[in-house]
GROMACS .gro file of C-alpha atoms in nm:
model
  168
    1UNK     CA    1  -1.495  -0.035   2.553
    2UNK     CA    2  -1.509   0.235   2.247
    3UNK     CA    3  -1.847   0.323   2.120
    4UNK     CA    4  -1.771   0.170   1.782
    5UNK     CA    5  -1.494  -0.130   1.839
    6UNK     CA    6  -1.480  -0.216   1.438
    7UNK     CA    7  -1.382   0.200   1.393
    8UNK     CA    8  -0.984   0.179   1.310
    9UNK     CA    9  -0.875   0.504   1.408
   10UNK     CA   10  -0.784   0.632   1.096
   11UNK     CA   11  -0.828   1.005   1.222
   12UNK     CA   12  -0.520   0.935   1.505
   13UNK     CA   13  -0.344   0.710   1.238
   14UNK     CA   14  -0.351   1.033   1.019
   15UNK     CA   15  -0.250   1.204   1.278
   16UNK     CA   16   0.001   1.036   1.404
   17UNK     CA   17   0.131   1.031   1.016
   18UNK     CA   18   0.143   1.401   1.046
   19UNK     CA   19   0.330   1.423   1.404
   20UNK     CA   20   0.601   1.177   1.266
   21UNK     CA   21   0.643   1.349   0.916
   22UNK     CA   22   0.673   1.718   1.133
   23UNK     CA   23   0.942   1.541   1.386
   24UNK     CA   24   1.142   1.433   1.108
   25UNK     CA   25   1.126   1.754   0.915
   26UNK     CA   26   1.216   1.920   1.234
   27UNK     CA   27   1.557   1.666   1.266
   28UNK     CA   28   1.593   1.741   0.913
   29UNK     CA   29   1.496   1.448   0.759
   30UNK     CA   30   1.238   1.350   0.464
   31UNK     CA   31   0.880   1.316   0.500
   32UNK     CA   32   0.725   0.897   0.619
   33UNK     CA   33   0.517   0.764   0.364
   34UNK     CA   34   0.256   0.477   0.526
   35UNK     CA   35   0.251   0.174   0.345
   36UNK     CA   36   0.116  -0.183   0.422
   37UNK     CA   37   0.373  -0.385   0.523
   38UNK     CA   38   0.207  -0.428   0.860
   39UNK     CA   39  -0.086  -0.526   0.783
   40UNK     CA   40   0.114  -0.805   0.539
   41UNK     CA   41   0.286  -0.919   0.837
   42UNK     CA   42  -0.031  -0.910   1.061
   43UNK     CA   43  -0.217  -1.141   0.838
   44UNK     CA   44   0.092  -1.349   0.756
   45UNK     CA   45   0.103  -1.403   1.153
   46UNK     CA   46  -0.231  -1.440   1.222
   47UNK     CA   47  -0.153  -1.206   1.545
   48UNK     CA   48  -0.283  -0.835   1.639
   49UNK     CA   49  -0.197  -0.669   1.954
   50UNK     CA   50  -0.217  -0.323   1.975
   51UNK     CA   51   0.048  -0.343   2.307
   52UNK     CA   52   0.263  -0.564   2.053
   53UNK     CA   53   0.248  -0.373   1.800
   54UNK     CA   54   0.312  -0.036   2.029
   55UNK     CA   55   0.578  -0.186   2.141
   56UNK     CA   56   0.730  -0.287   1.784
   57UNK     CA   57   0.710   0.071   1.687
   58UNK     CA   58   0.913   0.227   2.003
   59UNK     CA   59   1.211  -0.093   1.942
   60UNK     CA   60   1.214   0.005   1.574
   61UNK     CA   61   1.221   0.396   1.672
   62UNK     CA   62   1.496   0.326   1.914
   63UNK     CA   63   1.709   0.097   1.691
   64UNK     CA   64   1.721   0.355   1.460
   65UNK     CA   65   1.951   0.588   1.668
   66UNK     CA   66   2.222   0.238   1.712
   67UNK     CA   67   2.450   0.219   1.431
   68UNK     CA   68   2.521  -0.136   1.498
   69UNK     CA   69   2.173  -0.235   1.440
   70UNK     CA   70   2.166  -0.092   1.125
   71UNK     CA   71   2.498  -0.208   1.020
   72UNK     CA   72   2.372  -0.559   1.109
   73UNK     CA   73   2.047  -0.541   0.934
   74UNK     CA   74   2.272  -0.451   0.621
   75UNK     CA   75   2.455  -0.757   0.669
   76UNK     CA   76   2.143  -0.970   0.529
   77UNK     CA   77   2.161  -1.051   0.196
   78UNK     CA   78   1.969  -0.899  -0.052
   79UNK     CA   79   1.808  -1.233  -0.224
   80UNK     CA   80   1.691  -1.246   0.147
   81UNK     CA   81   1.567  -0.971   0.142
   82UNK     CA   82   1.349  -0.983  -0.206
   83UNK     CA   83   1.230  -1.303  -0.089
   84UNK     CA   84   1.043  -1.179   0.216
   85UNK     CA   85   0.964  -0.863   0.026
   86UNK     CA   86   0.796  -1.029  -0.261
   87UNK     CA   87   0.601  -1.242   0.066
   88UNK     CA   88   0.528  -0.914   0.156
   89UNK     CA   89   0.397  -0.712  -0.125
   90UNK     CA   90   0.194  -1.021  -0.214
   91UNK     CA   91   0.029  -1.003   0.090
   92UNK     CA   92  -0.071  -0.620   0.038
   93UNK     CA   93  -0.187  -0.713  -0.284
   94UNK     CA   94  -0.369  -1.020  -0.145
   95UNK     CA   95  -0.586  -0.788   0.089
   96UNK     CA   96  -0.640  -0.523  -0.188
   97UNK     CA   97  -0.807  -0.782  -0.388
   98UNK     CA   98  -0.969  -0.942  -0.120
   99UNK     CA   99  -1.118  -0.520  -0.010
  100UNK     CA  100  -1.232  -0.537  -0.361
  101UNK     CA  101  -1.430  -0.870  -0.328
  102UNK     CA  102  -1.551  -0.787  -0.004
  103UNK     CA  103  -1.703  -0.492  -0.171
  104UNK     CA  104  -1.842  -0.653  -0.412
  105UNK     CA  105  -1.674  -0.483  -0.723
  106UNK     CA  106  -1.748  -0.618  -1.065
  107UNK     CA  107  -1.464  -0.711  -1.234
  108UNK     CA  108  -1.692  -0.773  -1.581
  109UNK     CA  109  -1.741  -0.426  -1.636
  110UNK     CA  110  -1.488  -0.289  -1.822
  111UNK     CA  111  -1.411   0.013  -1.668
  112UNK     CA  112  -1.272  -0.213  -1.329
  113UNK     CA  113  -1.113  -0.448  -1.508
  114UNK     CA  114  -0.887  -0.181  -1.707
  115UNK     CA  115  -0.785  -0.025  -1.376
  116UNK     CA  116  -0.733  -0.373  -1.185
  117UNK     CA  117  -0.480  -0.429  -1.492
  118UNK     CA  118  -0.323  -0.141  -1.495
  119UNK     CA  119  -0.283   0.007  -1.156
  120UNK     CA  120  -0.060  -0.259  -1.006
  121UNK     CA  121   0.145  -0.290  -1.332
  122UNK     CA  122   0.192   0.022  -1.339
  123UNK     CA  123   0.280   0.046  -0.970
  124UNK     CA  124   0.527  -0.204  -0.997
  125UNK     CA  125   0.679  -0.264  -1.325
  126UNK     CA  126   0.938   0.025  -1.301
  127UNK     CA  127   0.683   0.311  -1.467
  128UNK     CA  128   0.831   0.673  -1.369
  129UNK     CA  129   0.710   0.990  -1.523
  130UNK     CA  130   1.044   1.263  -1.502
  131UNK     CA  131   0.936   1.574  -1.433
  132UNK     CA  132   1.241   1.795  -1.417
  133UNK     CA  133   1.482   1.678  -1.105
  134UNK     CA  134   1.176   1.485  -0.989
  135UNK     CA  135   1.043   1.134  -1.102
  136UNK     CA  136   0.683   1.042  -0.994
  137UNK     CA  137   0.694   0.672  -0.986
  138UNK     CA  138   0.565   0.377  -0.781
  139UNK     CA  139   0.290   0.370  -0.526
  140UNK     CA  140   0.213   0.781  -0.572
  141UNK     CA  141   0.200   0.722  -0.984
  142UNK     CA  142  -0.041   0.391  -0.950
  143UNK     CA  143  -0.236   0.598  -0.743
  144UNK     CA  144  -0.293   0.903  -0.978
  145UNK     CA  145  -0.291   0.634  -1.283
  146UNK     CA  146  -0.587   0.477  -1.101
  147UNK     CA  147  -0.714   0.804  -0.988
  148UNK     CA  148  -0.710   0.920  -1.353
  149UNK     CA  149  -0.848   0.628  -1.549
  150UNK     CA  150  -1.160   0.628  -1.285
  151UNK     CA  151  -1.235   0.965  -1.364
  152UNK     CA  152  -1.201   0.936  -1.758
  153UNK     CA  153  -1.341   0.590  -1.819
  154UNK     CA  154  -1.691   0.599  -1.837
  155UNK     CA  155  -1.930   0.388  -1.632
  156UNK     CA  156  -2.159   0.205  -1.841
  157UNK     CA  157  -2.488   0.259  -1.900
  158UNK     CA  158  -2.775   0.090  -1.685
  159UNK     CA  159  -2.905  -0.248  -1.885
  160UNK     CA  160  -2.618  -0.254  -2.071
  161UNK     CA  161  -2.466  -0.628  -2.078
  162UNK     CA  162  -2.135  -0.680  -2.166
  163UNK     CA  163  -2.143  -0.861  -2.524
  164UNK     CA  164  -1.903  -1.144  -2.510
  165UNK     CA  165  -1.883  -1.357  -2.857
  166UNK     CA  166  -1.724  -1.668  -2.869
  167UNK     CA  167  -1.586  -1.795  -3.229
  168UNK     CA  168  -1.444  -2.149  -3.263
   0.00000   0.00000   0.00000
């Protein structure tokens, strides 16, 4: 058994990351990005196997060299599609919140309430900066939004209570 069981790796999953990003480049094709969709799916299930889920990774690696799989998997519709991608995405967001609870964050400061709002929104609701050919957008701009507003809100000072007034 590993010296630290609860430890998840991230040092190979980084790795791994890298390997996959240099094969592609090497077949000529873009750079992966990581996202959460397994982790979604994992807690949607209820099931982890790391055999299953090695196993998941070489079928989806091999399906992607048979044109007929891909040609069927274009064949579902795209309100099907949404649907289980909205599941999805609501899952990621789920555990994000749930990190954040875990953690203890306090959502009555200011400071993470402003980037709780924004971040996501701005993640999702279409946001793109153009920059020449380019256009940062999604999951890359959320991050340097939340990066950003971190880094230029201030943190309040210690014994300072928010002031909350109530008129009726």
């Amino acid at each position: 058994m590993p010296p630290h069981p609860q430890d998840p790796g991230v040092h190979r999953t980084l790795l791994g990351d890298g390997v996959a990003t240099f094969v592609a480049a090497l077949a000529g094709g873009p750079p992966n990005t990581t996202y959460s969709e397994v982790t979604g799916a994992v807690k949607l299930t209820g099931h982890f196997n790391p055999l299953l889920m090695t196993f998941g990774a070489i079928f989806a690696i091999c399906f992607a060299f048979i044109g007929k799989i891909g040609a069927f998997l274009s064949t579902i519709p795209g309100p099907v599609m949404g649907g289980v991608l909205i599941l999805l995405f609501g899952l990621i967001v789920r555990l994000g919140i749930e990190q954040m609870v875990k953690n203890q964050v306090d959502f009555m400061l200011p400071k993470n309430l402003a980037i709780l709002a924004v971040v996501p929104v701005s993640g999702i609701g279409g946001l793109f900066i153009p920059i020449g050919d380019f256009q940062l957008a999604g999951i890359g701009l959320a991050a340097i939004i939340g990066v950003v507003l971190n880094l230029i809100i201030p943190e309040p000072k210690k014994g300072d209570e928010p002031v909350v007034e109530v008129d009726f």
